CSV table of C-alpha atoms in Angstrom, one decimal:
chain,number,residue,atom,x,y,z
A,176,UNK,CA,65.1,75.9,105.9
A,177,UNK,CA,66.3,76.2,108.9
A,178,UNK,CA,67.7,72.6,109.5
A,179,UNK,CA,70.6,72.4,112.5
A,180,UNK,CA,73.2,69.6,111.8
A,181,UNK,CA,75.2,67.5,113.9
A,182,UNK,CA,78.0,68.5,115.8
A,183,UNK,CA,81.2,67.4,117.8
A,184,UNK,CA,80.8,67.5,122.1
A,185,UNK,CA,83.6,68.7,123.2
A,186,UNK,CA,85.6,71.5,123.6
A,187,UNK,CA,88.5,73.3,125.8
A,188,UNK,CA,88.8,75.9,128.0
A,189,UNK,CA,91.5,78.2,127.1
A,190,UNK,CA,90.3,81.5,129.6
A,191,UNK,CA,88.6,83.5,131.5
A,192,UNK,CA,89.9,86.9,131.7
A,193,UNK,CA,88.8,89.6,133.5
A,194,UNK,CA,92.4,91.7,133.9
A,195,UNK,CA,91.8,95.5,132.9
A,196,UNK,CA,92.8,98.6,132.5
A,197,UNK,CA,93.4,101.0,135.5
A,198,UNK,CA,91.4,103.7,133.5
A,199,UNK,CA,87.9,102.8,132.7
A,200,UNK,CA,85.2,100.1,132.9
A,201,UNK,CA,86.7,96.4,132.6
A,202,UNK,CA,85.4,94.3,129.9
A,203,UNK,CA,85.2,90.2,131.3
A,204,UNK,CA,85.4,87.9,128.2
A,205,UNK,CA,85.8,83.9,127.9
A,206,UNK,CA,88.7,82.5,125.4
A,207,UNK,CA,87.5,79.2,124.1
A,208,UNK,CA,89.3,77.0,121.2
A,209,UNK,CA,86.7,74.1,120.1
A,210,UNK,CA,88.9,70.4,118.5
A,211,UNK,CA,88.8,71.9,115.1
A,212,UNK,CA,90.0,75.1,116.1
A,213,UNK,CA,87.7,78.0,116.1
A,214,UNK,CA,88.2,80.3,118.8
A,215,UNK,CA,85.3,81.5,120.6
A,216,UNK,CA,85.3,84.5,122.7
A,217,UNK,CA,82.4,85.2,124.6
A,218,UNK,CA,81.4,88.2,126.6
A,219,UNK,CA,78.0,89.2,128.8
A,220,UNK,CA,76.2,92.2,129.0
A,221,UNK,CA,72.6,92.2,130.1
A,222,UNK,CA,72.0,95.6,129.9
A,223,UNK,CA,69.9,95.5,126.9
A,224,UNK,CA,68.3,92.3,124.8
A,225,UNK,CA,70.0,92.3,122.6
A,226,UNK,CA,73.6,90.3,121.3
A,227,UNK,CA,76.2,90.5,118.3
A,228,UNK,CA,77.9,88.1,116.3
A,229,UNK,CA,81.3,88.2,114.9
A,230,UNK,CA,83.1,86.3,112.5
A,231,UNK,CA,86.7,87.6,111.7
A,232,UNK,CA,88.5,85.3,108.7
A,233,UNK,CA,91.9,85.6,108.9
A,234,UNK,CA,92.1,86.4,104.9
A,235,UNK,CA,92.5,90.3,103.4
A,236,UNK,CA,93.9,91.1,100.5
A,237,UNK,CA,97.6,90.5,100.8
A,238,UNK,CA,96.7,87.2,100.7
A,239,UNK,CA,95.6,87.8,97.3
A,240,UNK,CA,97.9,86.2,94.6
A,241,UNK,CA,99.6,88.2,91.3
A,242,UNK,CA,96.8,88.4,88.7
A,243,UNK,CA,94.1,87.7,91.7
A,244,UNK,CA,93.5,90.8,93.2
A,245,UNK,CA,90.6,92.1,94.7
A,246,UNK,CA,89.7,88.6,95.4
A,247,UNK,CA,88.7,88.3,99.3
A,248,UNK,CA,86.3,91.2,98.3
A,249,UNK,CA,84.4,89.6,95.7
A,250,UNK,CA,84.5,86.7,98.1
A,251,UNK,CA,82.5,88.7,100.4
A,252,UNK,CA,79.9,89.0,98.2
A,253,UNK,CA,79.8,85.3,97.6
A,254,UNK,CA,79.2,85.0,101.2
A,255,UNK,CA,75.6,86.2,100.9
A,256,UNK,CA,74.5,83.9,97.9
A,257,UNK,CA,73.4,80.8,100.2
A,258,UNK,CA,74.6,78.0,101.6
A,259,UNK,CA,73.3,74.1,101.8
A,260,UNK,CA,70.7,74.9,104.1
A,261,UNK,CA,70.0,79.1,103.0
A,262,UNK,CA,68.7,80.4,99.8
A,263,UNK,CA,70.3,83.1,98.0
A,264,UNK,CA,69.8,86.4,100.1
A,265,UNK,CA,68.1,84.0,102.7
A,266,UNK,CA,70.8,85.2,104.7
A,267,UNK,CA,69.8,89.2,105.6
A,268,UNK,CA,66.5,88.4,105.0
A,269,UNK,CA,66.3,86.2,107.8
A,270,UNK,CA,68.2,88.8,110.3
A,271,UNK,CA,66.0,91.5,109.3
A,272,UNK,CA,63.0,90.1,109.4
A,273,UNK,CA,63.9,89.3,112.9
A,274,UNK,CA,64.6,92.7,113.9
A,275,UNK,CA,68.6,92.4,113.3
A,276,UNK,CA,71.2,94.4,111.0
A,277,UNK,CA,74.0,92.5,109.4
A,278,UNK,CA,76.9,93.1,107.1
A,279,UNK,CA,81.0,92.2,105.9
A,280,UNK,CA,83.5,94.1,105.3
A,281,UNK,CA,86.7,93.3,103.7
A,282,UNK,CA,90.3,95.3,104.5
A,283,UNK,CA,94.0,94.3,103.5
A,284,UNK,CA,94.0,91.6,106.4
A,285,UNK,CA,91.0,90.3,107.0
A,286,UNK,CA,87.0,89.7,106.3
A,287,UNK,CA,84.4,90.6,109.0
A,288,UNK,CA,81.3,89.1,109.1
A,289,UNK,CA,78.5,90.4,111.9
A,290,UNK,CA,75.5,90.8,112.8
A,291,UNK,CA,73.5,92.4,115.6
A,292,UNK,CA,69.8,90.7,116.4
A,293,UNK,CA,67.6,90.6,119.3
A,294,UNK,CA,69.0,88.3,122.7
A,295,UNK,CA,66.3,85.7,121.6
A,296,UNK,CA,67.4,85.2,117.9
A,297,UNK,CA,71.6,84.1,118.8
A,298,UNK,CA,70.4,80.7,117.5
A,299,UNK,CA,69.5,82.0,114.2
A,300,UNK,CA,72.5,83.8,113.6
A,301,UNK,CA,75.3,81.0,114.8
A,302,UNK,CA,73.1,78.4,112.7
A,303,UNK,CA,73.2,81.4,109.8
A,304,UNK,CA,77.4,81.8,109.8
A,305,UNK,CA,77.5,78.0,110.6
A,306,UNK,CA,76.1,76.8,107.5
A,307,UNK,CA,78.1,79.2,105.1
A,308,UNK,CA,81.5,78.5,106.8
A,309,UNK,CA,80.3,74.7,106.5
A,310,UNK,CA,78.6,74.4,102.8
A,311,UNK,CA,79.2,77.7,100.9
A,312,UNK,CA,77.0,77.4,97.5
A,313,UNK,CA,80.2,78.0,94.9
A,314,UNK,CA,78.5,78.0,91.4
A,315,UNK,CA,79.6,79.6,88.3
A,316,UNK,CA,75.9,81.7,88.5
A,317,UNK,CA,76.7,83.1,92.0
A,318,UNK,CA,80.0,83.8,90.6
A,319,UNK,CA,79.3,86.1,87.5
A,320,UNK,CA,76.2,87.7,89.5
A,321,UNK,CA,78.8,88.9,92.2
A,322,UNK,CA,82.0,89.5,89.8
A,323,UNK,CA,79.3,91.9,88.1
A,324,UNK,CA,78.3,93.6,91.3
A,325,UNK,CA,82.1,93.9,92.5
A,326,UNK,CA,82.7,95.2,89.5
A,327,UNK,CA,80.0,97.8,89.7
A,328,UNK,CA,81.3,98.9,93.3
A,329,UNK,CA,84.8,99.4,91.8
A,330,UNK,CA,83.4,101.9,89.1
A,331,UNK,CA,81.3,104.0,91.8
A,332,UNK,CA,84.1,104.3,94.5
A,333,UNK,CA,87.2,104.6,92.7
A,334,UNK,CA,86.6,105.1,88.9
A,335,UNK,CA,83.9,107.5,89.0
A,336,UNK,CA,84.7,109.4,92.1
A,337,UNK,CA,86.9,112.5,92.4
A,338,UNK,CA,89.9,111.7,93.7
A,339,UNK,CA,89.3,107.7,93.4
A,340,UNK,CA,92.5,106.9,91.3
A,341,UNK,CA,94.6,108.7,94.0
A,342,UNK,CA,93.6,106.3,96.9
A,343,UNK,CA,95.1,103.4,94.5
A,344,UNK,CA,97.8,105.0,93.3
A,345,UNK,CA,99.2,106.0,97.1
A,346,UNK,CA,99.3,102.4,98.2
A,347,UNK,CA,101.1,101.6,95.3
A,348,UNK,CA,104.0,104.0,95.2
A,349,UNK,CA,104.1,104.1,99.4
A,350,UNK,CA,104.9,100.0,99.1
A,351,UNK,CA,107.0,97.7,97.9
A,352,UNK,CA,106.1,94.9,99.2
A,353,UNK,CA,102.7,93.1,96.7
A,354,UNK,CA,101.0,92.5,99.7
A,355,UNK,CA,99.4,95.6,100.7
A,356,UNK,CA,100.8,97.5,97.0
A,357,UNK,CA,97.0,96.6,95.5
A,358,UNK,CA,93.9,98.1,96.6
A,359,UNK,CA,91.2,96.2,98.3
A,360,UNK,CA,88.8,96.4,95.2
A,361,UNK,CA,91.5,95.0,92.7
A,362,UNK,CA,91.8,95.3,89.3
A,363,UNK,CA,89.0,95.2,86.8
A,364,UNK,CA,90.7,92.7,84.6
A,365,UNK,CA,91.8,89.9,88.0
A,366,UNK,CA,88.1,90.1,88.9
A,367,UNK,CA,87.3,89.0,85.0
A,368,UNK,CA,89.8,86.2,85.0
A,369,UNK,CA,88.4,84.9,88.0
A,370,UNK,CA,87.1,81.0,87.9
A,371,UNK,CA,84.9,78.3,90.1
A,372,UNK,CA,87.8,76.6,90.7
A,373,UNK,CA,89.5,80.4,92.0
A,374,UNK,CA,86.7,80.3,94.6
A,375,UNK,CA,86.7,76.8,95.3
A,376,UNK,CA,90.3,77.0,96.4
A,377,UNK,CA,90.1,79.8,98.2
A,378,UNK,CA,87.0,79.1,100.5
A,379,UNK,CA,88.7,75.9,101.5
A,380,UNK,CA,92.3,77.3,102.0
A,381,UNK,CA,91.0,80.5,104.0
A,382,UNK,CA,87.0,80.2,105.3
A,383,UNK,CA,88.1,77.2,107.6
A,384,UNK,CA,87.6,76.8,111.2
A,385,UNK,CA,90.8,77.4,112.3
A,386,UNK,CA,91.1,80.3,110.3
A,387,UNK,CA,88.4,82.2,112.1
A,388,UNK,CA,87.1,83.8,115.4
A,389,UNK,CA,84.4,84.0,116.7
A,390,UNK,CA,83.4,86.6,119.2
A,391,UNK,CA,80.2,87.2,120.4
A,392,UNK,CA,79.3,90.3,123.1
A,393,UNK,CA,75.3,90.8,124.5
A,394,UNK,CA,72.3,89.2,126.8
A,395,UNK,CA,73.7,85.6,126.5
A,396,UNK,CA,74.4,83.0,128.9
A,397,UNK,CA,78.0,82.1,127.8
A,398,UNK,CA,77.3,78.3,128.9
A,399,UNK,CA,74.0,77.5,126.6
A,400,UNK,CA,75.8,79.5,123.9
A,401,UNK,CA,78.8,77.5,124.1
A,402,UNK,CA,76.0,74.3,123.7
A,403,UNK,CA,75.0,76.1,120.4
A,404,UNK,CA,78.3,77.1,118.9
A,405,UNK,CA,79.7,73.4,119.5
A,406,UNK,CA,76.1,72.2,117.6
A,407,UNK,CA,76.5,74.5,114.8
A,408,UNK,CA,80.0,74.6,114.3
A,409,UNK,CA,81.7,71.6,116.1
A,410,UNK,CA,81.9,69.3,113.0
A,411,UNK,CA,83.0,71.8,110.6
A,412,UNK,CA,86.5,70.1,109.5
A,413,UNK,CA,89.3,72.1,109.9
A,414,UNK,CA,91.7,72.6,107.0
A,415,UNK,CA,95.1,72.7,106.7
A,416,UNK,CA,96.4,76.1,108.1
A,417,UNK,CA,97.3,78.6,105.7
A,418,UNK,CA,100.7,80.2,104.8
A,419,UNK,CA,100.5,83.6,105.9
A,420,UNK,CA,101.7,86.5,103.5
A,421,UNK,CA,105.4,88.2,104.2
A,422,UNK,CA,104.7,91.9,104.9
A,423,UNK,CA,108.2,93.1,105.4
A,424,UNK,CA,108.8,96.0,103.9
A,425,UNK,CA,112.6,96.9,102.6
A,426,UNK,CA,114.1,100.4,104.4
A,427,UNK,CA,113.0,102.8,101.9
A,428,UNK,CA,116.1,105.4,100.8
A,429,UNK,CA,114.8,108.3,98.2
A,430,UNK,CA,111.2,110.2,98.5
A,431,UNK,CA,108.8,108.9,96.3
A,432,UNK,CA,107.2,111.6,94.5
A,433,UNK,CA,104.4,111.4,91.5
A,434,UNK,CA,101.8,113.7,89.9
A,435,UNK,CA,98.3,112.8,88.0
A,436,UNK,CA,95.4,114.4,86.9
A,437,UNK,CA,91.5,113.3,87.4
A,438,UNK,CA,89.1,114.4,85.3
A,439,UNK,CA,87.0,114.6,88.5
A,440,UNK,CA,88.4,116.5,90.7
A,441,UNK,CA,87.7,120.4,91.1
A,442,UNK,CA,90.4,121.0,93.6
A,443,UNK,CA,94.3,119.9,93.7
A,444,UNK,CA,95.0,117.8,96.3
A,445,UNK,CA,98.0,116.6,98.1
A,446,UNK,CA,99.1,113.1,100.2
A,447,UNK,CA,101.9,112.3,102.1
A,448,UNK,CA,102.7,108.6,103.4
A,449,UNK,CA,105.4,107.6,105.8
A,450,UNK,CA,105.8,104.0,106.3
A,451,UNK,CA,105.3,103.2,110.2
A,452,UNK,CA,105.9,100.1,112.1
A,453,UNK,CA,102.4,97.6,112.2
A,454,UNK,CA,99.9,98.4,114.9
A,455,UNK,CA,100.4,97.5,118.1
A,456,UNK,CA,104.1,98.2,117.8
A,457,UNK,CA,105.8,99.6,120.6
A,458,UNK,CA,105.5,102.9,118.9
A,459,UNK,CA,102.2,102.7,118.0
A,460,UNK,CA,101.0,104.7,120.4
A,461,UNK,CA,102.9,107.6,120.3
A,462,UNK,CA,102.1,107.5,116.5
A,463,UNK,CA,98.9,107.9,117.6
A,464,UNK,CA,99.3,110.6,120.1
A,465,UNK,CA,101.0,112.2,117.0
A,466,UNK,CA,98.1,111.9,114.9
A,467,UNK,CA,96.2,113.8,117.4
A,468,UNK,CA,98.6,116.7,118.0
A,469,UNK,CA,98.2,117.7,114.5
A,470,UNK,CA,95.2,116.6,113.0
A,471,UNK,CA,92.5,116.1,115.9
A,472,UNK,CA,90.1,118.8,116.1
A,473,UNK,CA,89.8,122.3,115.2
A,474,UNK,CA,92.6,123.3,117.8
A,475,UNK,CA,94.9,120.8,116.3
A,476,UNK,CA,98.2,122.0,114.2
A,477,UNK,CA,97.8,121.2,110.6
A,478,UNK,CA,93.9,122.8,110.8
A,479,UNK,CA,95.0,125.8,113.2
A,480,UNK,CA,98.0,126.7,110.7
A,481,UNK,CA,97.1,125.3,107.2
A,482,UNK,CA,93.0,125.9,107.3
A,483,UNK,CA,92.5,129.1,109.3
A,484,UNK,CA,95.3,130.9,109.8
A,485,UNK,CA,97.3,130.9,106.4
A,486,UNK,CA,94.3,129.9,104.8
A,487,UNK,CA,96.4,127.8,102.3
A,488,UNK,CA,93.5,124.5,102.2
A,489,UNK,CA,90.2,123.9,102.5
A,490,UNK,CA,90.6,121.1,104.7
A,491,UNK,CA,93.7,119.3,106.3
A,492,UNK,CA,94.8,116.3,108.5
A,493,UNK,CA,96.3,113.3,109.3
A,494,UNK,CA,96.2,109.8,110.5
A,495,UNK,CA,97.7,106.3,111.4
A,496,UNK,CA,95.6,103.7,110.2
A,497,UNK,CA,96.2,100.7,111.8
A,498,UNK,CA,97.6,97.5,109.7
A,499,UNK,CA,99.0,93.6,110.8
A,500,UNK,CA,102.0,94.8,108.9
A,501,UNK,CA,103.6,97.9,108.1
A,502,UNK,CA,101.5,101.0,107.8
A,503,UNK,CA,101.0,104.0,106.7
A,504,UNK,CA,101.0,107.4,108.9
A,505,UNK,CA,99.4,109.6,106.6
A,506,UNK,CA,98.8,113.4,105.5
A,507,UNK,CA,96.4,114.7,102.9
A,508,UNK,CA,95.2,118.6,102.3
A,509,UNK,CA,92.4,119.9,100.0
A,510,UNK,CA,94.5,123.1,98.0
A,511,UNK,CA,92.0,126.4,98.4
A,512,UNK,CA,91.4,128.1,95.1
A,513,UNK,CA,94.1,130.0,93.9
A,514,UNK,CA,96.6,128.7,96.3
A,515,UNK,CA,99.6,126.4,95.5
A,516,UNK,CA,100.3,123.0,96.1
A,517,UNK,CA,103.9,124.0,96.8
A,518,UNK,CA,102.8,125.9,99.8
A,519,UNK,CA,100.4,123.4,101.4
A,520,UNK,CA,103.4,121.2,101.3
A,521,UNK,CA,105.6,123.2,102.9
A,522,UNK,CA,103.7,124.4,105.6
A,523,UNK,CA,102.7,120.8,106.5
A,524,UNK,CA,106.5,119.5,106.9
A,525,UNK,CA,106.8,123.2,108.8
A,526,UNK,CA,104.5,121.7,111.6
A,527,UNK,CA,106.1,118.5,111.2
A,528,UNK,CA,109.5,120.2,112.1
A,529,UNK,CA,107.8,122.2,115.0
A,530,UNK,CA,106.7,119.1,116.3
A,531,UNK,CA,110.0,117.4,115.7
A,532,UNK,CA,112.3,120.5,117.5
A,533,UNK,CA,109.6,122.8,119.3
A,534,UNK,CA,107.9,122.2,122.6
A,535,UNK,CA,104.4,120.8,122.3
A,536,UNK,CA,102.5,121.9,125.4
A,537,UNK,CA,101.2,119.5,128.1
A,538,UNK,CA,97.3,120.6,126.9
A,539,UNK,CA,98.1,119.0,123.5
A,540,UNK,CA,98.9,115.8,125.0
A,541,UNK,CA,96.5,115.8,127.7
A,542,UNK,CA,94.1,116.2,124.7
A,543,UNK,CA,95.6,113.4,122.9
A,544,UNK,CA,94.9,111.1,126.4
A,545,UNK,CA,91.1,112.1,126.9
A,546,UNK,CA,90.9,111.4,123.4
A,547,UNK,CA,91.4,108.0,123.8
A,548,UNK,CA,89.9,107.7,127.4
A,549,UNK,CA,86.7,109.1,125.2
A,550,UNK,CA,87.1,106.2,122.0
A,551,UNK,CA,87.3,103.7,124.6
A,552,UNK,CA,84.6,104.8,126.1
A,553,UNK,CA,82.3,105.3,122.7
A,554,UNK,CA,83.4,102.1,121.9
A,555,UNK,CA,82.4,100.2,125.5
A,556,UNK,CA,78.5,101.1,124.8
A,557,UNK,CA,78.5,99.4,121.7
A,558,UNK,CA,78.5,95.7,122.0
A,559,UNK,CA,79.4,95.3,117.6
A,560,UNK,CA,82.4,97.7,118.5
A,561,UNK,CA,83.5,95.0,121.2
A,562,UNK,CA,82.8,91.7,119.5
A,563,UNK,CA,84.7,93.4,116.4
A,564,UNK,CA,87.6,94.5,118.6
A,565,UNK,CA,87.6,91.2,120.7
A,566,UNK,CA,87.7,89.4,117.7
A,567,UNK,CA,91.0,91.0,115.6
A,568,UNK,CA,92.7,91.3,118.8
A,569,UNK,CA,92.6,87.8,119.4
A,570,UNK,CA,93.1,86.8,115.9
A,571,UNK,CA,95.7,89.6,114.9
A,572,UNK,CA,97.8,89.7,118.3
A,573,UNK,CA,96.4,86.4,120.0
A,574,UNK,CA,95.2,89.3,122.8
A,575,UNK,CA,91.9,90.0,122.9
A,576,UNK,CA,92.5,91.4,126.5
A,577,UNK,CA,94.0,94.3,124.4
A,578,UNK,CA,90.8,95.4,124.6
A,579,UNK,CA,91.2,96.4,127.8
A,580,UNK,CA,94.7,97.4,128.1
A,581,UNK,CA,95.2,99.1,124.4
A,582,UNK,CA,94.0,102.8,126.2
A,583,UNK,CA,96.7,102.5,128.7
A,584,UNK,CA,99.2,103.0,126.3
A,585,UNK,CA,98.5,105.6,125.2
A,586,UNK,CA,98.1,107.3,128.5
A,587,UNK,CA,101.5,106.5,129.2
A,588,UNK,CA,102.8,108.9,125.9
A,589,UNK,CA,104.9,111.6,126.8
A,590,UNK,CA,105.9,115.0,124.6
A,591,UNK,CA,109.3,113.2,124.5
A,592,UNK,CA,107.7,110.3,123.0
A,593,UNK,CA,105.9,112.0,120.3
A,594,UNK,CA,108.7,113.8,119.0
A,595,UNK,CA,110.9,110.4,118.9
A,596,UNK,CA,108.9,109.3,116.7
A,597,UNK,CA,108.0,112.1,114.5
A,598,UNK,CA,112.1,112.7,114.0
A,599,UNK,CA,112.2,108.4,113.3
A,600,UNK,CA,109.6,108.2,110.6
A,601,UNK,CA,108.2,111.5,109.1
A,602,UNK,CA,111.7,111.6,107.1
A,603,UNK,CA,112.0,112.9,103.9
A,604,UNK,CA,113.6,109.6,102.4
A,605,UNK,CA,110.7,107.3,103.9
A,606,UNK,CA,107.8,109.7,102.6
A,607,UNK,CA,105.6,109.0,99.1
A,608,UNK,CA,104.1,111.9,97.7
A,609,UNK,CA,100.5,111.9,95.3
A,610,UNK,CA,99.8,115.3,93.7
A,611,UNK,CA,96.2,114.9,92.6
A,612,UNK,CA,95.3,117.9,90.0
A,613,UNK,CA,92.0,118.9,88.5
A,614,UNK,CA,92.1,117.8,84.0
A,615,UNK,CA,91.2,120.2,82.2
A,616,UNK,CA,88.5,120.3,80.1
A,617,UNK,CA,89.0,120.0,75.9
A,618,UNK,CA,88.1,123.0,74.2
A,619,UNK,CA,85.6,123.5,72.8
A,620,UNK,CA,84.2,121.5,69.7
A,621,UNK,CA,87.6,119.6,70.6
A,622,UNK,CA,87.6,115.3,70.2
């Protein structure tokens, strides 16, 4: 089965970086592009024997099309049904039988695929993601077995979980813009209507050389691995490069504001969105900083105030998750029994509005910085984390060096910075607000 095939012989040296950050340990990395125009980053660490793989497709869901959605998903799950050379399921059986782990993953703009295997078995998983990208087995069987089991995930994670239908329903009201407005999952009744011909089209358009990097971080010698990834993936053709999706998103004006009801749910809970610049903006990381000053830890605002002082929710916090286009700084509180919703909402925008006017003291910050000096850190000891990160930076922000560089930032954030951007984005007219409320029951003997 496992049958290499032939490849192109040359390729061109883009890189070698080794620049850092000031603050921490310096991660050295190649930046190769090979004819068809895969990009290869490459980075050695001999500490232990063992190496990941990472291959980030530049396709997420807001690349889906109207009446398509949840389409790069279920094309994850097509990834695993074999390829010329690999059976069905041939493909984690083969890494873990060798001692590996191996997944995908599937966000709004792109697919991951990895894999993590002893130093000795590299060649096994390049010739593994090689033949896929290369000869994907599109068949109407594969199809309908996976539409099934997409299908499936959808009712376990959003339909029958508490609280499911509010995760979809905050996306949609936050955006205008289609491209991120749909979940990742989709729609039920997109995933039926899609065809072969659906998959066809899409695995040539997106799962193409050029649309791809590969990054790859463990006991390797970057030269002989460079001799395998032009034998396993020089002669892939590349395709023509796709049009990317327009993310701008119009000024928003009013509040959004909407209430539902889940049969689920036991508590009532609340979710505020602002729309924020994309990550790596120049206000990114003071977002971040933000994040942190009233949501990170026990000591932090909303959980000091709105958990265990006032005693208003069970649990409270905030976050900016980080998107290619505009994203979504984010708020959410579990109401405690026989409290309001009303008053969880108001005391969150009251320690918005400290923030905003008060002073915030130089430990809050400093906080905020070791914070990040500690994710870099958890981060640098996991050689997945790395070829994940090296990977979408390069793809993302065409600077995988941001590995290096992204901490520094944030180190730089000042008081005044945080509350710039607290008074520019956590507005009333740019927020949406989901109000998630327990359904009652029917009566008894009720339909």
């Amino acid at each position: 089965m496992f049958r290499p095939f032939r490849a192109g012989l040359v390729f061109a040296l883009l890189a070698v970086v080794s620049a850092g950050a000031a603050d921490g340990p310096v991660i050295k990395f190649t930046d190769v592009k090979l004819k068809n125009g895969l990009r290869v980053i490459i980075s050695e660490d001999h500490t232990a024997p063992t190496v990941s793989v990472a291959v980030n497709y530049y396709v997420g869901s807001a690349d889906e099309r109207k009446g398509r959605t949840g389409f790069a998903h279920l094309f994850e799950h097509m990834m695993f049904k074999g390829s010329e050379n690999v059976g069905p399921g041939e493909h984690p059986a083969l890494i873990f039988t060798n001692g590996g782990s191996m997944n995908g993953t599937t966000n709004q703009d792109r697919t991951l695929y990895y894999e993590t295997v002893p130093a000795n078995q590299i060649e096994l998983a390049l010739f593994l993601e090689a033949d896929r990208m290369k000869s994907l087995d599109i068949n109407k069987a594969n199809l309908d077995n996976q539409r099934g089991a997409v299908q499936e995930e959808r009712r376990l994670r959003m339909d029958n979980q508490p609280y499911g239908k509010t995760f979809e329903v905050t996306g949609e009201q936050a955006y205008d813009n289609p491209a991120y407005k749909h979940s990742v999952i989709g729609s039920m009744e997109d995933l039926s209507a899609a065809n072969v011909d659906d998959v066809a089209t899409f695995f040539k358009t997106y799962y193409a050389p050029n649309n791809a990097v590969l990054s790859i971080v463990g006991d390797v010698d970057t030269k002989k691995t460079m001799a395998l990834i032009e034998k396993y993936f020089g002669a892939i053709a590349r395709q023509p490069d796709p049009k990317r999706p327009d993310l701008t998103e119009p000024p928003h004006t009013a509040e959004r504001r909407s209430t539902i009801e889940d049969p689920l749910a036991r508590l009532p809970r609340l979710d505020v969105s602002w729309i924020v610049p994309p990550a790596q903006s120049a206000d990114s990381p003071a977002l971040d900083v933000l994040s942190d000053v009233l949501s990170s830890g026990r000591s932090s605002r909303i959980n000091q105030v709105v958990v265990r002082e006032k005693q208003l929710a069970t649990s409270a916090g905030a976050f900016a998750a980080d998107s290619k286009g505009p994203g979504l700084f984010s708020a959410f509180a579990m109401v405690a029994p026989g409290k309001k919703v009303e008053e969880v909402e108001a005391a969150i925008y009251e320690e918005i509005e400290k923030v905003k006017n008060g002073p915030i003291a130089a430990w809050e910050i400093e906080k905020a910085h070791n914070g990040a000096r500690r994710n870099q850190a958890a981060q640098a000891t996991s050689t997945l984390a790395r070829a994940v990160q090296l990977g979408e930076y390069a793809m993302f922000y065409n600077d995988p060096n941001l590995i290096n560089t992204r901490t520094d930032k944030i180190l730089k954030v000042t008081a005044a910075d945080v509350q710039r951007v607290a008074k520019k984005y956590l507005t009333r007219e740019n927020r949406s607000v989901v109000i998630t409320l327990p359904k009652a029951a029917p009566p008894k003997g009720g339909q």
